Every structure is written in C-alpha cells, then in structure tokens.
Amino acid sequence: DAKTTQPPSMDCAEGRAANLPCNHSTISGNEYVYWYRQIHSQGPQYIIHGLKNNETNEMASLIITEDRKSSTLILPHATLRDTAVYYCIGILLGNQFYFGTGTSLTVIP
Amino acid sequence: EAGVAQSPRYKIIEKRQSVAFWCNPISGHATLYWYQQILGQGPKLLIQFQNNGVVDDSQLPKDRFSAERLKGVDSTLKIQPAKLEDSAVYLCASSRWWEQRPGNTIYFGEGSWLTVV
C-alpha cells in the first residue's frame, strides 16, 4: 500500500492561501492522489484528485511533483469555513480508500 | 443529485444490545462502502459491495458485525452484540464504479453516530 504522510496540524490566516503538503513516496504509476476534507460532525467531502498533472477546480488546486512522491493541496483564499481535517489518500486498490489521520487545518480570523 | 442518505443520525445503546444502520447510496452508484471512524482517527473501511455482492469484508469483525445489500441499492449494517469499543461514527459511501478510472469519486453520507454505554 502506498502510505501517505501529512503534518498533524496547520494554521492559516483567513484570506491567505493554505498549502497542505502530503508525501506519498510509494505511490505506483497508475494510482491517483485524492484529497478529502472532513468538517466536524460531517462525512468526508471530496475536494480534488489527480494523476500526474496539476489540477484545479472551484474548491482548490492540486500540485503533484514530477516524481509523484508528494503533492500539495492549495486553498487559494482560506475562509473560516475551511477549518477541517484534510486527508490525502495515495492509494486506490479496487477503489478502496485507506485514510490516514490527516492534517487538522485551523483558519484564524 | 441527492447525496448518500443514512439513518439514524444518532444512536445510544447499552453494551450487548443490537443496532442497525441504513444507507441509501446515490442513484446509479454500483459500489457501496461502510466505514467506521473512531474519534480522532481517519475512517476505516469495513466492507465494500459491488451491486449486491461483497468485494471486500476483510476488516469486518464478523463475529458481531454483518452487512447486506439485498437488491443492489440500499444497505444495512448491523452490530450484535455491541461492545463499548464499537462507539464510533459509521459512514456509508458510494461510487459509480468499482475500479479506478477518471471521474470515479467516492461520496460519503453524514454518518451515523453510535455511543455504546
């Protein structure tokens, strides 16, 4: 299994960009990198996913290094509602998501 | 598009009692998952269905947990008898396909919170 490593917690000032790193050094060539977030008392919410190229959607941008060993999720203008636990998932085996403990992001007013 | 529906939202039971959780996936989604999330941890996969067949139940404690998806749509997760360590959030999720392919995303419900006292 490709193991992902994330910092346990991060702070970000409201209105600034939040950059959340993830290491997935054992990811294989055909495995996507997915990001989810979980706001307190809610189910995980899909954010974005990518394979090799950088991706952007209405929620965030995903930057994947050329060697695919790490990625960064970017929330361009963090708001208080972005306070959540962010999970980087580096393996899809038969589409089974294995979650780690994630990064707890706190957006500070 | 309606999301993944789960009920009940909250349940408190005494140890050794039984409990059942219900899930209705997003329409057209063939794959359904049950996850267990203990406070402070990430979700852990318990069982995965493809239509009404089990793809993986290797993490399901089969001595007390059971799950079914009889008609390939709704699913029920049962715990009998419950233990204190079963206190957790039980998350149901669904995806359109089983295999990894572009655009295949897993969508989660709000979860069913279980407290065993």
mmCIF file of N, CA and C in Angstrom, chain B residues 33-113:
data_model
loop_
_atom_site.group_PDB
_atom_site.id
_atom_site.type_symbol
_atom_site.label_atom_id
_atom_site.label_comp_id
_atom_site.label_asym_id
_atom_site.label_seq_id
_atom_site.Cartn_x
_atom_site.Cartn_y
_atom_site.Cartn_z
ATOM 1 N N TYR B 33 -19.923 1.371 0.227
ATOM 2 C CA TYR B 33 -18.910 1.127 1.260
ATOM 3 C C TYR B 33 -19.483 1.468 2.635
ATOM 4 N N TRP B 34 -19.019 0.731 3.629
ATOM 5 C CA TRP B 34 -19.242 1.105 5.024
ATOM 6 C C TRP B 34 -17.875 1.322 5.677
ATOM 7 N N TYR B 35 -17.747 2.465 6.325
ATOM 8 C CA TYR B 35 -16.535 2.813 7.054
ATOM 9 C C TYR B 35 -16.878 3.008 8.528
ATOM 10 N N GLN B 36 -15.904 2.726 9.369
ATOM 11 C CA GLN B 36 -16.006 3.034 10.797
ATOM 12 C C GLN B 36 -14.978 4.104 11.134
ATOM 13 N N GLN B 37 -15.415 5.149 11.821
ATOM 14 C CA GLN B 37 -14.478 6.213 12.208
ATOM 15 C C GLN B 37 -14.542 6.417 13.715
ATOM 16 N N ILE B 38 -13.471 6.043 14.385
ATOM 17 C CA ILE B 38 -13.342 6.260 15.817
ATOM 18 C C ILE B 38 -12.802 7.659 16.042
ATOM 19 N N LEU B 39 -13.231 8.293 17.094
ATOM 20 C CA LEU B 39 -12.865 9.682 17.374
ATOM 21 C C LEU B 39 -11.359 9.887 17.298
ATOM 22 N N GLY B 40 -10.944 10.874 16.503
ATOM 23 C CA GLY B 40 -9.531 11.204 16.391
ATOM 24 C C GLY B 40 -8.786 10.413 15.332
ATOM 25 N N GLN B 41 -9.483 9.504 14.673
ATOM 26 C CA GLN B 41 -8.838 8.686 13.640
ATOM 27 C C GLN B 41 -9.510 8.903 12.291
ATOM 28 N N GLY B 42 -8.821 8.490 11.229
ATOM 29 C CA GLY B 42 -9.434 8.526 9.914
ATOM 30 C C GLY B 42 -10.402 7.367 9.753
ATOM 31 N N PRO B 43 -11.296 7.449 8.779
ATOM 32 C CA PRO B 43 -12.243 6.360 8.538
ATOM 33 C C PRO B 43 -11.527 5.067 8.149
ATOM 34 N N LYS B 44 -12.059 3.934 8.623
ATOM 35 C CA LYS B 44 -11.516 2.618 8.297
ATOM 36 C C LYS B 44 -12.565 1.815 7.544
ATOM 37 N N LEU B 45 -12.171 1.281 6.392
ATOM 38 C CA LEU B 45 -13.111 0.518 5.583
ATOM 39 C C LEU B 45 -13.509 -0.773 6.289
ATOM 40 N N LEU B 46 -14.822 -1.016 6.395
ATOM 41 C CA LEU B 46 -15.333 -2.264 6.962
ATOM 42 C C LEU B 46 -15.709 -3.251 5.862
ATOM 43 N N ILE B 47 -16.456 -2.781 4.881
ATOM 44 C CA ILE B 47 -16.956 -3.670 3.850
ATOM 45 C C ILE B 47 -17.257 -2.876 2.592
ATOM 46 N N GLN B 48 -17.088 -3.530 1.448
ATOM 47 C CA GLN B 48 -17.361 -2.915 0.155
ATOM 48 C C GLN B 48 -18.229 -3.860 -0.651
ATOM 49 N N PHE B 49 -19.304 -3.307 -1.227
ATOM 50 C CA PHE B 49 -20.206 -4.055 -2.093
ATOM 51 C C PHE B 49 -20.068 -3.561 -3.532
ATOM 52 N N GLN B 50 -20.155 -4.490 -4.465
ATOM 53 C CA GLN B 50 -20.314 -4.151 -5.858
ATOM 54 C C GLN B 50 -21.672 -4.721 -6.248
ATOM 55 N N ASN B 51 -22.640 -3.829 -6.531
ATOM 56 C CA ASN B 51 -24.041 -4.220 -6.669
ATOM 57 C C ASN B 51 -24.450 -4.959 -5.376
ATOM 58 N N ASN B 52 -24.906 -6.171 -5.425
ATOM 59 C CA ASN B 52 -25.291 -6.833 -4.179
ATOM 60 C C ASN B 52 -24.268 -7.867 -3.733
ATOM 61 N N GLY B 53 -23.090 -7.872 -4.345
ATOM 62 C CA GLY B 53 -22.047 -8.804 -3.955
ATOM 63 C C GLY B 53 -20.965 -8.138 -3.135
ATOM 64 N N VAL B 54 -20.378 -8.897 -2.206
ATOM 65 C CA VAL B 54 -19.305 -8.374 -1.357
ATOM 66 C C VAL B 54 -17.972 -8.446 -2.097
ATOM 67 N N VAL B 55 -17.290 -7.305 -2.199
ATOM 68 C CA VAL B 55 -15.966 -7.256 -2.827
ATOM 69 C C VAL B 55 -14.880 -7.490 -1.788
ATOM 70 N N ASP B 56 -15.055 -6.857 -0.620
ATOM 71 C CA ASP B 56 -14.039 -6.986 0.432
ATOM 72 C C ASP B 56 -14.705 -6.786 1.784
ATOM 73 N N ASP B 57 -14.572 -7.736 2.657
ATOM 74 C CA ASP B 57 -15.055 -7.592 4.039
ATOM 75 C C ASP B 57 -13.975 -8.040 5.008
ATOM 76 N N SER B 58 -12.718 -7.905 4.607
ATOM 77 C CA SER B 58 -11.617 -8.406 5.418
ATOM 78 C C SER B 58 -11.466 -7.678 6.751
ATOM 79 N N GLN B 59 -11.957 -6.444 6.838
ATOM 80 C CA GLN B 59 -11.823 -5.669 8.067
ATOM 81 C C GLN B 59 -13.096 -5.693 8.914
ATOM 82 N N LEU B 60 -14.076 -6.443 8.503
ATOM 83 C CA LEU B 60 -15.348 -6.500 9.226
ATOM 84 C C LEU B 60 -15.260 -7.544 10.349
ATOM 85 N N PRO B 61 -15.501 -7.158 11.600
ATOM 86 C CA PRO B 61 -15.498 -8.147 12.712
ATOM 87 C C PRO B 61 -16.741 -9.025 12.604
ATOM 88 N N LYS B 62 -16.589 -10.134 11.940
ATOM 89 C CA LYS B 62 -17.753 -10.909 11.534
ATOM 90 C C LYS B 62 -18.451 -11.619 12.696
ATOM 91 N N ASP B 63 -17.800 -11.641 13.845
ATOM 92 C CA ASP B 63 -18.476 -12.274 14.979
ATOM 93 C C ASP B 63 -19.606 -11.402 15.512
ATOM 94 N N ARG B 64 -19.572 -10.107 15.190
ATOM 95 C CA ARG B 64 -20.617 -9.224 15.721
ATOM 96 C C ARG B 64 -21.199 -8.280 14.680
ATOM 97 N N PHE B 65 -20.489 -8.066 13.595
ATOM 98 C CA PHE B 65 -20.941 -7.154 12.548
ATOM 99 C C PHE B 65 -21.439 -7.955 11.341
ATOM 100 N N SER B 66 -22.511 -7.454 10.746
ATOM 101 C CA SER B 66 -22.983 -8.034 9.489
ATOM 102 C C SER B 66 -23.521 -6.919 8.617
ATOM 103 N N ALA B 67 -23.471 -7.127 7.320
ATOM 104 C CA ALA B 67 -23.976 -6.126 6.386
ATOM 105 C C ALA B 67 -24.573 -6.830 5.189
ATOM 106 N N GLU B 68 -25.579 -6.201 4.622
ATOM 107 C CA GLU B 68 -26.185 -6.763 3.432
ATOM 108 C C GLU B 68 -26.652 -5.655 2.496
ATOM 109 N N ARG B 69 -26.761 -6.035 1.244
ATOM 110 C CA ARG B 69 -27.244 -5.104 0.220
ATOM 111 C C ARG B 69 -28.059 -5.951 -0.752
ATOM 112 N N LEU B 70 -29.253 -6.282 -0.336
ATOM 113 C CA LEU B 70 -30.021 -7.342 -0.980
ATOM 114 C C LEU B 70 -30.361 -7.065 -2.442
ATOM 115 N N LYS B 71 -30.803 -5.886 -2.769
ATOM 116 C CA LYS B 71 -31.248 -5.612 -4.138
ATOM 117 C C LYS B 71 -30.267 -4.714 -4.879
ATOM 118 N N GLY B 72 -29.064 -4.607 -4.345
ATOM 119 C CA GLY B 72 -28.045 -3.819 -5.011
ATOM 120 C C GLY B 72 -28.238 -2.328 -4.895
ATOM 121 N N VAL B 73 -29.101 -1.906 -3.962
ATOM 122 C CA VAL B 73 -29.308 -0.473 -3.773
ATOM 123 C C VAL B 73 -29.031 -0.131 -2.308
ATOM 124 N N ASP B 74 -30.084 -0.198 -1.462
ATOM 125 C CA ASP B 74 -29.924 0.118 -0.048
ATOM 126 C C ASP B 74 -29.071 -0.929 0.652
ATOM 127 N N SER B 75 -28.513 -0.507 1.771
ATOM 128 C CA SER B 75 -27.702 -1.432 2.567
ATOM 129 C C SER B 75 -27.979 -1.236 4.045
ATOM 130 N N THR B 76 -27.795 -2.312 4.799
ATOM 131 C CA THR B 76 -27.941 -2.262 6.245
ATOM 132 C C THR B 76 -26.693 -2.833 6.903
ATOM 133 N N LEU B 77 -26.206 -2.148 7.914
ATOM 134 C CA LEU B 77 -25.077 -2.610 8.728
ATOM 135 C C LEU B 77 -25.609 -2.884 10.130
ATOM 136 N N LYS B 78 -25.367 -4.080 10.632
ATOM 137 C CA LYS B 78 -25.863 -4.461 11.946
ATOM 138 C C LYS B 78 -24.720 -4.821 12.885
ATOM 139 N N ILE B 79 -24.896 -4.466 14.138
ATOM 140 C CA ILE B 79 -23.940 -4.842 15.182
ATOM 141 C C ILE B 79 -24.709 -5.571 16.277
ATOM 142 N N GLN B 80 -24.270 -6.798 16.565
ATOM 143 C CA GLN B 80 -24.963 -7.586 17.582
ATOM 144 C C GLN B 80 -24.030 -8.668 18.119
ATOM 145 N N PRO B 81 -23.684 -8.681 19.393
ATOM 146 C CA PRO B 81 -23.973 -7.658 20.400
ATOM 147 C C PRO B 81 -22.930 -6.539 20.377
ATOM 148 N N ALA B 82 -23.339 -5.353 20.739
ATOM 149 C CA ALA B 82 -22.421 -4.214 20.707
ATOM 150 C C ALA B 82 -21.470 -4.234 21.907
ATOM 151 N N LYS B 83 -20.275 -3.735 21.667
ATOM 152 C CA LYS B 83 -19.267 -3.564 22.714
ATOM 153 C C LYS B 83 -18.962 -2.079 22.864
ATOM 154 N N LEU B 84 -18.358 -1.729 23.985
ATOM 155 C CA LEU B 84 -18.015 -0.327 24.227
ATOM 156 C C LEU B 84 -17.131 0.235 23.130
ATOM 157 N N GLU B 85 -16.205 -0.593 22.627
ATOM 158 C CA GLU B 85 -15.259 -0.122 21.604
ATOM 159 C C GLU B 85 -15.896 0.080 20.234
ATOM 160 N N ASP B 86 -17.171 -0.261 20.105
ATOM 161 C CA ASP B 86 -17.868 -0.024 18.850
ATOM 162 C C ASP B 86 -18.376 1.416 18.748
ATOM 163 N N SER B 87 -18.219 2.181 19.803
ATOM 164 C CA SER B 87 -18.621 3.591 19.761
ATOM 165 C C SER B 87 -17.812 4.306 18.690
ATOM 166 N N ALA B 88 -18.504 4.835 17.708
ATOM 167 C CA ALA B 88 -17.840 5.416 16.544
ATOM 168 C C ALA B 88 -18.893 6.042 15.642
ATOM 169 N N VAL B 89 -18.395 6.656 14.571
ATOM 170 C CA VAL B 89 -19.285 7.108 13.501
ATOM 171 C C VAL B 89 -19.224 6.074 12.392
ATOM 172 N N TYR B 90 -20.370 5.658 11.909
ATOM 173 C CA TYR B 90 -20.433 4.688 10.816
ATOM 174 C C TYR B 90 -20.836 5.440 9.549
ATOM 175 N N LEU B 91 -19.896 5.467 8.621
ATOM 176 C CA LEU B 91 -20.063 6.231 7.394
ATOM 177 C C LEU B 91 -20.388 5.304 6.235
ATOM 178 N N CYS B 92 -21.403 5.666 5.489
ATOM 179 C CA CYS B 92 -21.709 4.960 4.255
ATOM 180 C C CYS B 92 -21.234 5.827 3.095
ATOM 181 N N ALA B 93 -20.752 5.200 2.058
ATOM 182 C CA ALA B 93 -20.273 5.927 0.890
ATOM 183 C C ALA B 93 -20.622 5.150 -0.371
ATOM 184 N N SER B 94 -20.628 5.834 -1.498
ATOM 185 C CA SER B 94 -20.899 5.135 -2.749
ATOM 186 C C SER B 94 -20.097 5.749 -3.881
ATOM 187 N N SER B 95 -19.879 4.947 -4.917
ATOM 188 C CA SER B 95 -19.215 5.426 -6.122
ATOM 189 C C SER B 95 -19.858 4.751 -7.323
ATOM 190 N N ARG B 96 -19.702 5.379 -8.485
ATOM 191 C CA ARG B 96 -20.378 4.866 -9.663
ATOM 192 C C ARG B 96 -19.805 3.533 -10.094
ATOM 193 N N TRP B 97 -18.471 3.410 -10.016
ATOM 194 C CA TRP B 97 -17.826 2.184 -10.473
ATOM 195 C C TRP B 97 -16.987 1.582 -9.362
ATOM 196 N N TRP B 98 -16.592 0.335 -9.556
ATOM 197 C CA TRP B 98 -15.715 -0.327 -8.610
ATOM 198 C C TRP B 98 -14.279 0.025 -8.871
ATOM 199 N N GLU B 99 -13.869 0.001 -10.149
ATOM 200 C CA GLU B 99 -12.456 0.171 -10.446
ATOM 201 C C GLU B 99 -12.075 1.650 -10.536
ATOM 202 N N GLN B 100 -10.792 1.864 -10.413
ATOM 203 C CA GLN B 100 -10.254 3.212 -10.505
ATOM 204 C C GLN B 100 -10.297 3.667 -11.951
ATOM 205 N N ARG B 101 -10.922 4.771 -12.195
ATOM 206 C CA ARG B 101 -10.916 5.365 -13.519
ATOM 207 C C ARG B 101 -11.171 6.859 -13.357
ATOM 208 N N PRO B 102 -10.796 7.642 -14.357
ATOM 209 C CA PRO B 102 -11.014 9.088 -14.228
ATOM 210 C C PRO B 102 -12.466 9.414 -13.949
ATOM 211 N N GLY B 103 -12.665 10.290 -13.020
ATOM 212 C CA GLY B 103 -14.017 10.715 -12.715
ATOM 213 C C GLY B 103 -14.716 9.865 -11.697
ATOM 214 N N ASN B 104 -14.098 8.765 -11.284
ATOM 215 C CA ASN B 104 -14.741 7.913 -10.282
ATOM 216 C C ASN B 104 -14.411 8.439 -8.898
ATOM 217 N N THR B 105 -15.382 8.925 -8.213
ATOM 218 C CA THR B 105 -15.191 9.542 -6.907
ATOM 219 C C THR B 105 -16.105 8.883 -5.894
ATOM 220 N N ILE B 106 -15.615 8.766 -4.686
ATOM 221 C CA ILE B 106 -16.426 8.222 -3.595
ATOM 222 C C ILE B 106 -17.099 9.374 -2.873
ATOM 223 N N TYR B 107 -18.404 9.250 -2.680
ATOM 224 C CA TYR B 107 -19.182 10.264 -1.979
ATOM 225 C C TYR B 107 -19.678 9.668 -0.664
ATOM 226 N N PHE B 108 -19.556 10.450 0.396
ATOM 227 C CA PHE B 108 -19.896 9.982 1.733
ATOM 228 C C PHE B 108 -21.206 10.579 2.234
ATOM 229 N N GLY B 109 -21.881 9.805 3.075
ATOM 230 C CA GLY B 109 -23.016 10.344 3.803
ATOM 231 C C GLY B 109 -22.558 11.077 5.052
ATOM 232 N N GLU B 110 -23.524 11.591 5.815
ATOM 233 C CA GLU B 110 -23.204 12.370 7.003
ATOM 234 C C GLU B 110 -22.773 11.498 8.168
ATOM 235 N N GLY B 111 -23.089 10.222 8.110
ATOM 236 C CA GLY B 111 -22.668 9.300 9.157
ATOM 237 C C GLY B 111 -23.736 9.050 10.208
ATOM 238 N N SER B 112 -23.610 7.902 10.849
ATOM 239 C CA SER B 112 -24.465 7.545 11.982
ATOM 240 C C SER B 112 -23.575 7.419 13.219
ATOM 241 N N TRP B 113 -23.882 8.250 14.216
ATOM 242 C CA TRP B 113 -23.053 8.303 15.420
ATOM 243 C C TRP B 113 -23.571 7.289 16.437
#
